[in-house]
Amino acid sequence: MDIQPTYRPDDNYHHMLDRLEHIARNFDQAAPDDLRTQIIIAVGEIGNVWPVSCQGDSSGCEI
């Protein structure tokens, strides 16, 4: 599988990295499911990066 690079605007990219760093530094071991949700939000909603399964009709979206 050949994956093409995705380039984001600098401010969006750094905002996503800041959010991921915040998540890592504040990880709550008592809520591991929340970690995945926070990462999905950072990568998907901030970085606008989603799996192909979410393209178009998102009913089969696997996140």
Short mmCIF file of N, CA and C in Angstrom, two decimals, residues 51-63:
data_model
loop_
_atom_site.label_atom_id
_atom_site.label_comp_id
_atom_site.label_asym_id
_atom_site.label_seq_id
_atom_site.Cartn_x
_atom_site.Cartn_y
_atom_site.Cartn_z
N PRO A 51 -9.96 7.61 8.52
CA PRO A 51 -9.76 6.40 7.73
C PRO A 51 -10.67 6.42 6.49
N VAL A 52 -10.25 5.73 5.46
CA VAL A 52 -11.02 5.66 4.22
C VAL A 52 -12.43 5.16 4.48
N SER A 53 -12.61 4.30 5.48
CA SER A 53 -13.94 3.75 5.77
C SER A 53 -14.94 4.84 6.17
N CYS A 54 -14.45 6.03 6.53
CA CYS A 54 -15.33 7.13 6.93
C CYS A 54 -15.67 8.06 5.77
N GLN A 55 -15.12 7.80 4.62
CA GLN A 55 -15.35 8.67 3.46
C GLN A 55 -16.76 8.46 2.92
N GLY A 56 -17.42 9.54 2.57
CA GLY A 56 -18.77 9.45 2.02
C GLY A 56 -19.77 9.07 3.10
N ASP A 57 -20.43 7.93 2.92
CA ASP A 57 -21.41 7.42 3.88
C ASP A 57 -20.63 6.86 5.07
N SER A 58 -20.69 7.52 6.21
CA SER A 58 -19.87 7.13 7.36
C SER A 58 -20.48 6.00 8.19
N SER A 59 -21.55 5.36 7.71
CA SER A 59 -22.17 4.30 8.49
C SER A 59 -21.23 3.10 8.68
N GLY A 60 -20.27 2.91 7.79
CA GLY A 60 -19.31 1.81 7.93
C GLY A 60 -17.98 2.29 8.49
N CYS A 61 -17.99 3.47 9.06
CA CYS A 61 -16.76 4.09 9.57
C CYS A 61 -16.16 3.28 10.71
N GLU A 62 -14.88 2.92 10.58
CA GLU A 62 -14.19 2.16 11.61
C GLU A 62 -13.13 3.04 12.25
N ILE A 63 -13.47 3.63 13.41
CA ILE A 63 -12.49 4.46 14.11
C ILE A 63 -12.23 3.94 15.49
#
